[in-house]
Coordinates of N, CA and C in Angstrom, one line a residue:
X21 N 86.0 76.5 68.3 CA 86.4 75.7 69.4 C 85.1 75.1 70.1
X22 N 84.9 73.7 70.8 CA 83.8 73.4 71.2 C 83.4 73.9 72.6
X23 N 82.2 74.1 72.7 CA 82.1 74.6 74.0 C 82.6 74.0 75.2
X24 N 82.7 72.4 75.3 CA 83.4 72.0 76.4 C 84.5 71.9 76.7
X25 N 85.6 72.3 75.8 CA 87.2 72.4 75.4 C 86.9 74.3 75.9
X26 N 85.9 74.9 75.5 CA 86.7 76.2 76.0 C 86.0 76.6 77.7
X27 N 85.0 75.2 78.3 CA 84.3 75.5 79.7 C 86.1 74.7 80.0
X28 N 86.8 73.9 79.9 CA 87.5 73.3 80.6 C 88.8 74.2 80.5
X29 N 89.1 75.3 79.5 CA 90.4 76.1 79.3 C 89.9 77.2 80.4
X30 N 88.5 77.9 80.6 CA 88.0 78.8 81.2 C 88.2 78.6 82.7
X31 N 88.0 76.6 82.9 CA 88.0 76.7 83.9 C 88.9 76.4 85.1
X32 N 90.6 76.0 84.3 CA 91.3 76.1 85.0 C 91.8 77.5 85.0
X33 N 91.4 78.3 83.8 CA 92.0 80.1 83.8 C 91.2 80.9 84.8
X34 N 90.1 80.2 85.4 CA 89.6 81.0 86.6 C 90.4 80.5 87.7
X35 N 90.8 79.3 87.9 CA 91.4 79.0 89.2 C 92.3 79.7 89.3
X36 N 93.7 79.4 88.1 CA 94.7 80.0 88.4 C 94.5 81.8 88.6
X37 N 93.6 82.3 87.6 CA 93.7 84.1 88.6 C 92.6 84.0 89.8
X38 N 91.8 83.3 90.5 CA 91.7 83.1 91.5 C 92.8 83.1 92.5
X39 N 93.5 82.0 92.8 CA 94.5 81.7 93.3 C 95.6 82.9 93.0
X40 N 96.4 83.5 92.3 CA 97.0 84.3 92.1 C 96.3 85.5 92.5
X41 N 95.3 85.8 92.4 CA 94.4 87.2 92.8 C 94.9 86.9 94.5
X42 N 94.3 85.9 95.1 CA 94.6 86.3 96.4 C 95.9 86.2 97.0
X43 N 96.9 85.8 96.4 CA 98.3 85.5 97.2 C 99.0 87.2 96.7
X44 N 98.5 87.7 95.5 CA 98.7 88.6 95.6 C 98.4 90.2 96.6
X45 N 97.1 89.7 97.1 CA 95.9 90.4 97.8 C 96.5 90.5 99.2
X46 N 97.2 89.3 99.7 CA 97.5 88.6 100.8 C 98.9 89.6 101.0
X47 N 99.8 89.8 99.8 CA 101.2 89.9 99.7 C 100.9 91.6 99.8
X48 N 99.7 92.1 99.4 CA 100.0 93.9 99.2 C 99.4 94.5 100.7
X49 N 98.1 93.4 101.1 CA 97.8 93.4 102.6 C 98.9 93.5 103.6
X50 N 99.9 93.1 103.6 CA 101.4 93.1 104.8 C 101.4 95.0 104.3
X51 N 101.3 95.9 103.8 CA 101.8 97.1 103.8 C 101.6 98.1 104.9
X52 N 102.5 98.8 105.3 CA 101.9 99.4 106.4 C 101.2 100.1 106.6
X53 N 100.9 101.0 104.8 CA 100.2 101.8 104.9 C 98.9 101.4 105.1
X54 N 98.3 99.9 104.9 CA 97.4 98.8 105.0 C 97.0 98.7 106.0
X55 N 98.0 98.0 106.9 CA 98.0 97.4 107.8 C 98.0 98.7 109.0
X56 N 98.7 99.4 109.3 CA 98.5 100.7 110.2 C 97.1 100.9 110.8
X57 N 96.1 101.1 110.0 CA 94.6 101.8 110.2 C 93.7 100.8 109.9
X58 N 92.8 100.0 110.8 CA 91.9 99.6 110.7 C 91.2 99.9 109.6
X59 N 90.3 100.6 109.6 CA 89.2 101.6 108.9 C 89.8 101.1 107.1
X60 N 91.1 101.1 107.2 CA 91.6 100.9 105.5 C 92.2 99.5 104.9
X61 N 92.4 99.1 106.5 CA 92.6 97.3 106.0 C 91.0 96.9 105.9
X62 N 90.0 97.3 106.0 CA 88.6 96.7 106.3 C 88.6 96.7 104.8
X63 N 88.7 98.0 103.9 CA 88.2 98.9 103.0 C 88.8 97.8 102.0
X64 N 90.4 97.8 102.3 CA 90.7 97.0 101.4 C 90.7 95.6 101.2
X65 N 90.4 95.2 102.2 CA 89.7 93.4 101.9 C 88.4 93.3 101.4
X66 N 87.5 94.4 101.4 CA 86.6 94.5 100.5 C 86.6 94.3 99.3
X67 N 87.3 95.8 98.9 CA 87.9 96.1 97.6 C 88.7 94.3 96.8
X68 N 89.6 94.1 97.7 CA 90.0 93.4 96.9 C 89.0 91.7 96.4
X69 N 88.8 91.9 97.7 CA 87.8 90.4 97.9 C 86.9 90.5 96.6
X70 N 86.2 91.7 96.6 CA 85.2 91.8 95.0 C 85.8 91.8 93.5
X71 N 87.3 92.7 93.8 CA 87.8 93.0 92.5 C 88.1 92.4 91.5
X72 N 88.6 90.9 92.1 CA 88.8 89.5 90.8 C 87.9 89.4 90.0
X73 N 86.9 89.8 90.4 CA 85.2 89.8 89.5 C 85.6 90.5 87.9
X74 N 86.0 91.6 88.3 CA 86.3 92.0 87.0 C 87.0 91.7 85.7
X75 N 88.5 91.1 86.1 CA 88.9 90.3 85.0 C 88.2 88.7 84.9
X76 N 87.6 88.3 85.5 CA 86.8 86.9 86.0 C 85.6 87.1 84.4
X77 N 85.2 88.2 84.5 CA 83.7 88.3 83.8 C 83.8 88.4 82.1
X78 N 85.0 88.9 81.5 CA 84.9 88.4 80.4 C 85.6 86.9 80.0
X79 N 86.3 86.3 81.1 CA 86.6 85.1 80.6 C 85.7 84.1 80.8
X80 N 84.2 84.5 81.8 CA 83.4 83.7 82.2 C 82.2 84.1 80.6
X81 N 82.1 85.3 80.1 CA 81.1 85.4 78.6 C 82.1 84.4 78.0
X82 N 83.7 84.5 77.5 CA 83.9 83.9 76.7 C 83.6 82.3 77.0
X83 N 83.5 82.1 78.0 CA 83.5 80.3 78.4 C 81.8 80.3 77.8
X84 N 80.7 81.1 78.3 CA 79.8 80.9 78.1 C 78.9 81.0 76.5
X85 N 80.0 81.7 76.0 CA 79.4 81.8 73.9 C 79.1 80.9 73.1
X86 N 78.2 81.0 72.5 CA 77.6 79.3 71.9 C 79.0 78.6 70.3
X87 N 79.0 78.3 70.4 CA 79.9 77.6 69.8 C 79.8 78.4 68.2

């Protein structure tokens, strides 16, 4: 596959689990066990704010592999 057919497949598959990462992030944020305590809504906007990283990073090597 050419590399700019798989930067342009990579790069709407980042948007879309972008976008889905946070509406999801947004949707588990409402919980009360979340929402209740400061101290663990902080913890977890952290958590989540970083977390997309990790399914992000092998589709960002695969975008980046030489042809």
């Amino acid at each position: 596959m050419p590399v700019r057919l798989r930067k342009l497949i990579g790069t709407f598959a980042l948007i879309v689990l972008v976008v889905s990462w946070a509406l999801v992030a947004m949707a588990l944020a409402q919980a009360p066990a979340i929402k209740g305590n400061g101290a663990i809504e902080v913890i977890y906007y952290v958590v989540a704010g970083l977390a997309w990283v990790l399914p992000a990073m092998p589709l960002i090597l695969w975008m980046s592999r030489p042809a």
